Amino acid sequence: MLHVLWRAATTRFIAAGLAVTALHLAVFQTVLPWSVPEVANVVAFLVATQVNFFLSYYWTWSDRRPVGRQTVGSLARRAALFNGSAAFGFGVNAAGFSTALRVVGLPPLHSAVAATVASAAATFVLSSRLVFARRPTVPTAVDVLDPVPDLAGPIPTPLADRG
């Protein structure tokens, strides 16, 4: 049961997300003493996003990579889409962070956690539906050919059977 659960993209997304969130918060806490909270959050988000792309590409959504047809162009395309979705996620994160910090009055760390949860939901939808969407495969010539008949067996002789 755990093996099946671990293979599910949603489970991998959550596991990677928790790891990247821990990284985000660690970087945030490290930078915070030397900057305003918003700058610490930007730095943490940028670091976490790049680590998250590699986790997403090589693990979370690895079953959606075009096996045998990966090119530098396809990797660059996914990286661009991922960073675009991360920019959107960052917008959600920044708005959520500032709202939680300045309007609701939560402490900086709690604001960062709340904003991360909101941006995770947004980026999951974008990642699964756009960045790492299942692409239809175009059949190759070999895929569309009829199976070759087995010529190793005896050749039927209809006239010999009429005895």
PDB file of C-alpha atoms in Angstrom, residues 1 6 17 25 41 43 45 47 53-54 73 85 99 105 112-113 123 127-128 138 143-144:
ATOM      1  CA  MET A   1       0.000   0.000   0.000  1.00  0.00           C
ATOM      2  CA  TRP A   6       4.632   6.678  -2.833  1.00  0.00           C
ATOM      3  CA  GLY A  17       6.834  20.330  -1.334  1.00  0.00           C
ATOM      4  CA  LEU A  25      11.840  28.508   5.687  1.00  0.00           C
ATOM      5  CA  ASN A  41      10.926  35.839   1.611  1.00  0.00           C
ATOM      6  CA  VAL A  43      15.403  35.225  -1.558  1.00  0.00           C
ATOM      7  CA  PHE A  45      11.385  31.648  -2.606  1.00  0.00           C
ATOM      8  CA  VAL A  47      16.274  29.412  -3.936  1.00  0.00           C
ATOM      9  CA  PHE A  53      12.264  22.412 -10.470  1.00  0.00           C
ATOM     10  CA  PHE A  54      14.932  19.726 -10.315  1.00  0.00           C
ATOM     11  CA  GLY A  73      14.855  22.116 -25.885  1.00  0.00           C
ATOM     12  CA  SER A  85       4.265  29.036 -12.949  1.00  0.00           C
ATOM     13  CA  THR A  99      -1.727  40.084   3.764  1.00  0.00           C
ATOM     14  CA  GLY A 105      -0.920  40.638  11.938  1.00  0.00           C
ATOM     15  CA  ALA A 112       5.529  32.643   5.380  1.00  0.00           C
ATOM     16  CA  VAL A 113       3.919  29.283   6.192  1.00  0.00           C
ATOM     17  CA  THR A 123       1.556  25.624  -8.376  1.00  0.00           C
ATOM     18  CA  SER A 127       2.418  21.859 -12.677  1.00  0.00           C
ATOM     19  CA  SER A 128       0.014  18.992 -13.232  1.00  0.00           C
ATOM     20  CA  VAL A 138       2.781  10.526 -31.847  1.00  0.00           C
ATOM     21  CA  ASP A 143       3.895   1.464 -33.812  1.00  0.00           C
ATOM     22  CA  VAL A 144       1.322   1.540 -36.615  1.00  0.00           C
TER      23      VAL A 144
END
